[in-house]
C-alpha cells in the first residue's frame, strides 16, 4: 500500500480516508495510522482507513462510527478492526462480533503496544500510571491538556491527576525529541516520568498475521 | 453566563435575585461568590437546608442538565462542583446542628485498581444535596472495604464507580461476595462510570446503572421510595 501519512492534526480530527486500493481493509483509530502504515506497508492487498483519533476521548461515538464505516466498505473481502475496547465497555467487541470483524484484544492501545497479557497483569499493581503513546505525546495538548480544560483552568490539574503518580511513556519508536516531549508532559501533569520502549507490540503481530492470512 | 459579575453586589440583591445569581455563579464555577451568597442567605435567616436545596442544588441541577445535553463539559462541571463544595462546607456543620431531613444512607467508593473519583465525588455531593447521608470510602477499594463500610455505616444504598474497562468487572466481585454472604438483598446497589452501560449493570446483578450524578440521585430517591412502600406493605 502506498498511502501517505497525513498530519497528526488531520488524523485527530478527520482520520484517513481509504485509498480504494487493496482487497482487505484495516479500519483503525487515527492514533495508530503511523504505526500501521509502518507495519503493513509491504502488503499491497491491504488498504487502511482511520477514524478520527479524537474518538479516543469520546468512546461512546466509536461504535456508531465503526458501524458507519463498515457499512460503506462492502467492496472489501475482509475487514480488520484495529481498535481495542477503547473505553466502550465491551460494546465494540459485541459490534465486531455482529459485523464479523476481527479486532485487537485488550482494553486499550496501551495494552496491545506493551503486550496485552503483560499489561493487564501489570496494571493490577500499576494503576497509578498514566499511559502515553507516541501519538498521544505528540498530541498531548489536543487529547489531554485542552479537553480537560487545563489550558483555561490549570488549577484543576490535581482534581484529575492527584491520584496518579507516574506518566509511563510507551515508546513505539526511538525518538529522543519525542521522549523529551513526553517528559515535559509528565512535568506539566506533576507526575514522575518513566520511558518504556514497546515497539509495536501485539499490534504488529496481529496485523502481520492478518495480512499473511489474507494474502 | 453572566458577564457583569464585577458590577453585581450580592448583598444588594433580594432573596430571589440572589438565588438566581448564585445559580449563575455556580454555572460559572465562582467559588468565592458561592461562599459569599451562602453566607448572605444564612445571615438573612434562611434555614441551611433551604440554602442547600434552592441555591446550591438548584444551580447544580442546571449544570447537570447542560452537561447531559452536551452544552457543558467536564472542566466546567468540575469548577461548578468545586464552587458547590465550598458552599456545602459552610452548610454541612449547620445542617448537622439543625437536623436536616435524611432520606437514606449510602456508601460509595471506586473499585479496586481504580483511582478515578471525580464522578463519585460529584455523586456524593449531589446525593448529600438531595438529603442522603453519604460515606465516601474513596478510591481503590477491595471488597473488604465495601463490606466493612456497609457493616459500620448501615447504608440503604451501595454505590460503586469505575472509569476503566479493566476495573469495572470488579463490581461483580463485590456483588457476588454480597450474594455469598447472604446480604445482597439488604442493599440497593447502584453502579456508574464512563465505560459502563445499562446492560453491564444488569449482567453483574446491580439494581441500577446511573449514567450521571443526576440520574444517580433520581434513581436513589425512586428506589428508596419503593423500599419504603414495600416495607409499609409488608
Coordinates of C-alpha atoms in Angstrom, one line a residue:
Chain A
X1 CA 0.0 0.0 0.0
X2 CA 1.2 3.5 -0.8
X3 CA -0.9 5.6 1.5
X4 CA 0.7 8.9 2.5
X5 CA 0.6 9.8 6.2
X6 CA -1.5 12.9 6.9
X7 CA -0.6 15.3 9.7
X8 CA -1.4 14.4 13.3
X9 CA -4.0 17.1 13.4
X10 CA -5.8 15.7 10.3
X11 CA -5.6 12.2 11.9
X12 CA -7.0 13.6 15.1
X13 CA -10.0 15.5 13.6
X14 CA -10.7 13.8 10.2
X15 CA -8.9 10.4 10.3
X16 CA -7.7 8.9 7.0
X17 CA -9.8 8.0 4.0
X18 CA -9.2 4.6 2.4
X19 CA -7.2 4.7 -0.9
X20 CA -9.6 2.3 -2.5
X21 CA -6.7 0.0 -3.4
X22 CA -6.5 -3.4 -1.8
X23 CA -8.8 -6.2 -1.2
X24 CA -8.9 -6.1 2.6
X25 CA -9.3 -3.2 4.8
X26 CA -7.8 -2.3 8.1
X27 CA -10.2 0.0 9.9
X28 CA -8.3 1.8 12.6
X29 CA -8.1 4.5 15.1
X30 CA -6.3 7.6 13.7
X31 CA -3.9 7.4 16.6
X32 CA -2.5 4.2 15.1
X33 CA -2.1 5.4 11.4
X34 CA 1.6 5.9 11.5
X35 CA 2.4 2.6 13.2
X36 CA 0.0 0.6 11.0
X37 CA 1.5 2.1 7.8
X38 CA 4.9 1.2 9.1
X39 CA 3.8 -2.4 9.7
X40 CA 1.7 -3.2 6.6
X41 CA 3.5 -1.1 4.0
X42 CA 4.8 -4.2 2.3
X43 CA 1.4 -5.7 1.9
X44 CA -0.2 -4.4 -1.3
X45 CA -3.5 -6.1 -0.7
X46 CA -4.2 -4.0 2.4
X47 CA -6.0 -0.7 2.4
X48 CA -6.1 1.5 5.5
X49 CA -8.9 3.7 6.8
X50 CA -8.7 5.6 10.0
X51 CA -11.5 7.1 12.0
X52 CA -10.7 10.4 13.8
X53 CA -8.3 9.8 16.6
X54 CA -10.1 12.2 18.9
X55 CA -12.8 9.5 19.3
X56 CA -10.4 8.2 21.9
X57 CA -11.9 11.0 24.1
X58 CA -15.5 10.1 23.2
X59 CA -15.7 6.3 23.4
X60 CA -19.5 6.4 23.1
X61 CA -19.0 7.6 19.5
X62 CA -16.7 4.8 18.4
X63 CA -19.2 2.0 17.8
X64 CA -21.6 4.2 15.7
X65 CA -18.6 5.5 13.7
X66 CA -17.3 1.9 13.1
X67 CA -20.7 0.7 12.0
X68 CA -21.0 3.5 9.6
X69 CA -17.5 2.9 8.1
X70 CA -18.2 -0.8 7.8
X71 CA -21.5 -0.1 6.0
X72 CA -19.5 1.9 3.4
X73 CA -16.9 -0.8 3.0
X74 CA -18.9 -3.6 1.3
X75 CA -16.3 -3.9 -1.5
X76 CA -13.6 -5.4 0.7
X77 CA -13.2 -9.1 1.2
X78 CA -12.4 -8.7 4.9
X79 CA -12.0 -6.0 7.4
X80 CA -9.7 -6.0 10.4
X81 CA -10.7 -3.6 13.2
X82 CA -7.6 -2.0 14.7
X83 CA -9.2 -1.0 17.9
X84 CA -9.1 -2.5 21.4
X85 CA -12.1 -2.0 23.7
X86 CA -11.1 1.7 24.0
X87 CA -13.5 2.6 26.7
X88 CA -16.6 1.2 25.0
X89 CA -17.3 -1.2 27.9
X90 CA -17.4 -4.2 25.7
X91 CA -19.8 -2.7 23.1
X92 CA -17.2 -2.5 20.4
X93 CA -16.3 -6.2 20.8
X94 CA -20.0 -7.0 20.5
X95 CA -20.4 -4.9 17.4
X96 CA -17.3 -6.5 15.9
X97 CA -18.7 -10.0 16.5
X98 CA -22.0 -9.0 15.0
X99 CA -20.3 -7.5 11.9
X100 CA -17.9 -10.4 11.6
X101 CA -14.8 -8.4 12.1
X102 CA -11.6 -9.4 13.8
X103 CA -10.3 -6.9 16.3
X104 CA -7.4 -6.4 18.7
X105 CA -7.7 -7.9 22.2
X106 CA -7.4 -5.9 25.4
X107 CA -8.6 -2.7 26.9
X108 CA -6.6 0.0 25.0
X109 CA -3.7 0.7 22.7
X110 CA -1.6 1.0 25.8
X111 CA -2.3 -2.7 26.4
X112 CA -1.5 -4.1 22.9
X113 CA 1.6 -2.0 22.5
X114 CA 3.0 -3.4 25.7
X115 CA 1.6 -6.9 25.1
X116 CA -2.0 -7.3 26.3
X117 CA -1.3 -10.1 28.7
X118 CA 1.7 -8.5 30.4
X119 CA -0.1 -5.1 30.5
X120 CA -3.3 -6.5 32.1
X121 CA -1.2 -8.3 34.7
X122 CA 0.9 -5.3 35.4
X123 CA -1.9 -2.8 35.8
X124 CA -3.1 -4.7 38.9
X125 CA -0.1 -3.1 40.6
X126 CA 0.4 -0.2 38.3
X127 CA -2.9 1.6 38.5
X128 CA -1.4 4.9 39.4
X129 CA 0.3 5.1 36.0
X130 CA -0.9 7.5 33.3
X131 CA 0.0 5.9 29.9
X132 CA 1.1 7.8 26.9
X133 CA 2.0 6.5 23.4
X134 CA 4.0 8.2 20.7
X135 CA 0.9 9.7 19.1
X136 CA -0.5 11.0 22.4
X137 CA 2.9 12.5 23.3
X138 CA 2.8 14.4 20.0
X139 CA -0.9 15.4 20.5
X140 CA -0.8 15.9 24.3
X141 CA -2.5 19.3 24.1
X142 CA -5.3 18.2 21.8
X143 CA -6.0 15.0 23.7
X144 CA -5.3 15.8 27.3
X145 CA -4.5 19.4 28.2
X146 CA -7.2 21.2 26.3
X147 CA -10.1 18.8 26.6
X148 CA -9.6 18.7 30.3
X149 CA -9.7 22.5 30.4
X150 CA -6.2 22.7 31.8
X151 CA -5.3 25.4 29.4
X152 CA -8.0 27.6 30.9
X153 CA -8.1 26.2 34.4
X154 CA -4.7 24.8 35.4
X155 CA -5.9 24.7 39.0
X156 CA -8.0 21.6 38.0
X157 CA -4.9 19.6 37.4
X158 CA -4.8 17.8 40.7
X159 CA -8.5 17.1 40.6
X160 CA -7.8 15.0 37.5
X161 CA -4.3 13.7 38.3
X162 CA -4.0 13.9 42.0
X163 CA -4.1 10.2 42.5
X164 CA -1.7 9.4 39.6
X165 CA 2.0 9.0 40.3
X166 CA 3.9 8.3 37.1
X167 CA 3.5 9.1 33.5
X168 CA 4.6 5.9 31.7
X169 CA 5.6 6.8 28.1
X170 CA 5.3 3.7 26.0
X171 CA 7.6 4.5 23.2
X172 CA 6.9 2.9 19.8
X173 CA 10.0 4.4 18.3
X174 CA 13.4 5.6 19.5
X175 CA 12.9 9.3 19.2
X176 CA 14.9 11.5 21.7
X177 CA 12.8 14.6 20.8
X178 CA 9.6 12.7 21.5
X179 CA 11.0 11.3 24.7
X180 CA 11.8 14.9 25.8
X181 CA 8.2 15.9 24.8
X182 CA 6.7 13.1 26.9
X183 CA 8.9 14.0 29.8
X184 CA 7.7 17.6 29.6
X185 CA 4.1 16.3 29.6
X186 CA 4.8 14.4 32.8
X187 CA 6.3 17.5 34.3
X188 CA 3.2 19.5 33.3
X189 CA 0.9 17.0 35.0
X190 CA 3.1 16.9 38.1
X191 CA 4.0 13.2 37.6
X192 CA 7.2 11.2 37.7
X193 CA 8.4 10.0 34.3
X194 CA 9.2 6.6 33.0
X195 CA 10.0 5.6 29.5
X196 CA 9.2 2.1 28.4
X197 CA 10.1 1.0 24.9
X198 CA 7.4 -1.2 23.5
X199 CA 7.8 -1.1 19.7
X200 CA 4.5 -2.0 18.0
X201 CA 3.8 -5.0 20.3
X202 CA 0.7 -7.0 19.7
X203 CA -0.4 -4.6 17.0
X204 CA 2.4 -5.8 14.8
X205 CA 1.9 -9.5 15.4
X206 CA -1.9 -9.2 14.9
X207 CA -1.7 -7.2 11.8
X208 CA 1.1 -9.2 10.2
X209 CA -0.8 -12.4 10.9
X210 CA -4.0 -10.9 9.4
X211 CA -2.0 -9.6 6.4
X212 CA -0.5 -13.0 5.8
X213 CA -3.8 -14.9 6.2
X214 CA -5.4 -12.7 3.6
X215 CA -2.6 -12.6 1.1
Chain B
X1 CA -23.4 33.0 31.7
X2 CA -23.1 36.5 33.3
X3 CA -20.7 39.0 32.0
X4 CA -21.3 41.6 34.6
X5 CA -20.1 39.9 37.7
X6 CA -17.9 42.8 38.7
X7 CA -20.9 45.1 38.8
X8 CA -23.1 42.9 40.9
X9 CA -23.1 43.3 44.7
X10 CA -24.6 40.2 46.0
X11 CA -25.7 41.7 49.3
X12 CA -27.8 44.3 47.5
X13 CA -29.9 41.6 45.7
X14 CA -33.2 40.5 47.1
X15 CA -33.5 36.8 48.0
X16 CA -35.0 35.7 44.7
X17 CA -32.4 37.6 42.7
X18 CA -29.6 36.3 44.8
X19 CA -30.6 32.7 44.4
X20 CA -30.8 33.2 40.6
X21 CA -27.4 34.9 40.7
X22 CA -26.0 32.0 42.7
X23 CA -27.3 29.6 40.0
X24 CA -25.3 31.7 37.5
X25 CA -22.3 31.8 39.7
X26 CA -22.4 28.0 40.2
X27 CA -22.7 27.6 36.5
X28 CA -19.6 29.8 36.1
X29 CA -17.7 27.9 38.9
X30 CA -17.2 31.0 41.0
X31 CA -16.3 29.6 44.4
X32 CA -15.9 32.8 46.3
X33 CA -19.2 34.2 45.1
X34 CA -21.0 31.0 46.2
X35 CA -19.4 31.2 49.6
X36 CA -20.5 34.8 49.9
X37 CA -24.0 34.1 48.6
X38 CA -24.4 31.2 51.1
X39 CA -23.3 33.4 54.0
X40 CA -25.7 36.2 52.9
X41 CA -28.7 33.9 52.8
X42 CA -27.8 32.4 56.2
X43 CA -27.5 35.9 57.6
X44 CA -30.9 36.7 56.3
X45 CA -32.3 33.9 58.4
X46 CA -32.6 31.2 55.7
X47 CA -32.5 27.6 57.0
X48 CA -29.3 25.9 55.9
X49 CA -31.4 23.2 54.3
X50 CA -33.2 25.8 52.2
X51 CA -30.0 27.4 51.1
X52 CA -28.7 24.0 50.1
X53 CA -31.7 22.9 48.1
X54 CA -32.8 26.2 46.5
X55 CA -29.5 27.9 45.9
X56 CA -26.9 25.1 45.5
X57 CA -28.7 22.0 44.4
X58 CA -31.0 24.1 42.2
X59 CA -27.9 25.6 40.5
X60 CA -26.1 22.3 40.2
X61 CA -29.2 20.7 38.6
X62 CA -29.0 23.2 35.8
X63 CA -25.3 22.4 35.4
X64 CA -26.1 18.7 35.4
X65 CA -28.8 19.1 32.7
X66 CA -26.4 21.1 30.5
X67 CA -23.7 18.5 30.9
X68 CA -26.1 15.8 29.8
X69 CA -27.2 17.9 26.8
X70 CA -23.6 18.5 25.8
X71 CA -23.6 22.2 26.5
X72 CA -21.2 22.0 29.4
X73 CA -18.1 19.7 29.6
X74 CA -16.2 18.0 32.4
X75 CA -13.9 21.0 33.3
X76 CA -16.9 23.3 33.7
X77 CA -18.8 20.7 35.8
X78 CA -15.7 20.3 37.9
X79 CA -15.4 24.0 38.5
X80 CA -19.1 24.2 39.4
X81 CA -18.7 21.2 41.7
X82 CA -15.8 22.9 43.5
X83 CA -17.9 26.0 43.9
X84 CA -20.8 24.0 45.3
X85 CA -18.4 22.1 47.6
X86 CA -17.3 25.4 49.1
X87 CA -20.9 26.3 49.8
X88 CA -21.6 22.9 51.3
X89 CA -18.6 23.3 53.6
X90 CA -20.3 26.2 55.2
X91 CA -23.7 24.5 55.4
X92 CA -22.6 21.0 56.5
X93 CA -22.0 21.7 60.2
X94 CA -25.2 23.8 60.3
X95 CA -27.2 21.1 58.7
X96 CA -26.0 18.6 61.3
X97 CA -27.0 21.0 64.0
X98 CA -30.4 21.8 62.6
X99 CA -31.3 18.2 61.9
X100 CA -32.0 18.4 58.2
X101 CA -34.1 15.6 56.8
X102 CA -32.3 12.4 55.8
X103 CA -34.0 10.3 53.2
X104 CA -31.4 7.5 53.1
X105 CA -27.8 6.4 53.6
X106 CA -25.3 5.5 51.0
X107 CA -21.8 4.0 50.9
X108 CA -19.9 4.9 47.8
X109 CA -16.4 4.1 46.5
X110 CA -14.3 3.5 43.4
X111 CA -13.4 -0.2 42.9
X112 CA -10.1 -1.9 43.4
X113 CA -7.4 -0.9 41.0
X114 CA -9.1 2.3 40.0
X115 CA -8.0 5.8 41.2
X116 CA -10.7 7.9 39.5
X117 CA -13.0 9.7 41.8
X118 CA -14.3 12.8 40.0
X119 CA -17.6 11.1 39.2
X120 CA -18.2 9.5 42.6
X121 CA -17.3 12.8 44.4
X122 CA -19.9 14.5 42.2
X123 CA -22.5 11.8 43.1
X124 CA -21.6 12.2 46.8
X125 CA -22.2 15.9 46.7
X126 CA -25.5 15.6 44.7
X127 CA -26.7 12.8 47.0
X128 CA -25.9 14.9 50.1
X129 CA -27.7 17.8 48.5
X130 CA -30.7 15.6 47.9
X131 CA -30.8 14.7 51.6
X132 CA -28.8 11.4 51.7
X133 CA -26.2 10.8 54.3
X134 CA -23.1 9.5 52.3
X135 CA -20.0 7.7 53.4
X136 CA -17.5 8.1 50.6
X137 CA -14.8 5.5 51.0
X138 CA -12.6 6.9 48.2
X139 CA -10.6 5.0 45.6
X140 CA -9.0 1.6 45.1
X141 CA -11.4 -0.4 47.3
X142 CA -11.2 -4.1 47.6
X143 CA -14.3 -5.9 48.5
X144 CA -13.3 -6.0 52.2
X145 CA -13.5 -2.2 52.3
X146 CA -17.1 -2.2 51.0
X147 CA -18.2 -4.9 53.4
X148 CA -16.6 -3.1 56.3
X149 CA -18.2 0.2 55.4
X150 CA -21.6 -1.4 54.9
X151 CA -21.3 -3.1 58.3
X152 CA -20.2 0.1 60.1
X153 CA -22.4 2.6 58.3
X154 CA -25.5 0.5 57.7
X155 CA -26.5 2.2 54.4
X156 CA -29.5 1.7 52.3
X157 CA -27.5 2.0 49.1
X158 CA -24.1 0.8 47.9
X159 CA -22.7 2.8 45.1
X160 CA -19.7 1.6 43.1
X161 CA -17.8 3.6 40.5
X162 CA -15.1 2.6 37.9
X163 CA -13.6 4.5 35.0
X164 CA -11.7 1.7 33.4
X165 CA -12.7 -1.2 31.3
X166 CA -10.1 -3.2 33.2
X167 CA -11.6 -2.4 36.6
X168 CA -15.3 -2.4 36.1
X169 CA -15.6 -6.2 36.3
X170 CA -14.6 -5.9 39.9
X171 CA -18.0 -4.6 40.7
X172 CA -19.3 -8.1 40.1
X173 CA -16.7 -9.5 42.6
X174 CA -18.3 -7.2 45.2
X175 CA -21.9 -8.1 44.3
X176 CA -21.0 -11.9 44.2
X177 CA -19.4 -11.6 47.6
X178 CA -22.5 -9.9 48.9
X179 CA -24.6 -12.8 47.5
X180 CA -22.3 -15.4 49.1
X181 CA -22.6 -13.7 52.4
X182 CA -26.4 -13.5 52.1
X183 CA -26.5 -9.7 52.3
X184 CA -27.1 -8.8 48.7
X185 CA -30.8 -8.1 49.1
X186 CA -30.2 -5.9 52.1
X187 CA -28.9 -3.1 49.9
X188 CA -29.8 -1.2 46.8
X189 CA -26.7 -1.5 44.5
X190 CA -26.1 1.3 42.1
X191 CA -23.2 1.4 39.7
X192 CA -21.7 4.1 37.4
X193 CA -18.7 5.2 35.5
X194 CA -17.8 6.1 31.9
X195 CA -17.3 2.7 30.3
X196 CA -20.4 1.2 32.0
X197 CA -23.8 0.8 30.4
X198 CA -27.2 -0.5 31.4
X199 CA -26.6 -3.9 30.1
X200 CA -23.4 -4.3 32.1
X201 CA -25.3 -3.1 35.2
X202 CA -27.9 -5.8 34.7
X203 CA -25.3 -8.5 33.9
X204 CA -23.4 -8.1 37.1
X205 CA -26.6 -8.0 39.2
X206 CA -26.7 -4.3 40.1
X207 CA -30.1 -2.7 40.8
X208 CA -29.3 0.2 38.6
X209 CA -26.8 1.8 36.3
X210 CA -26.5 5.6 36.7
X211 CA -25.2 7.4 33.7
X212 CA -24.5 10.6 35.6
X213 CA -24.9 12.1 39.1
X214 CA -28.4 13.5 38.4
X215 CA -29.6 10.0 37.4
X216 CA -28.0 8.5 40.5
X217 CA -30.0 10.9 42.7
X218 CA -33.2 10.3 40.9
X219 CA -32.8 6.5 40.9
X220 CA -31.7 6.5 44.6
X221 CA -34.8 8.5 45.5
X222 CA -37.1 6.3 43.5
X223 CA -35.7 3.1 44.9
X224 CA -35.8 4.4 48.4
X225 CA -39.5 5.3 48.0
X226 CA -40.1 1.8 46.6
X227 CA -38.3 0.3 49.5
X228 CA -40.4 2.2 52.0
X229 CA -43.6 1.3 50.2
X230 CA -42.6 -2.4 50.3
X231 CA -41.8 -2.2 53.9
X232 CA -45.1 -0.4 54.6
X233 CA -47.0 -3.1 52.6
X234 CA -45.0 -5.9 54.2

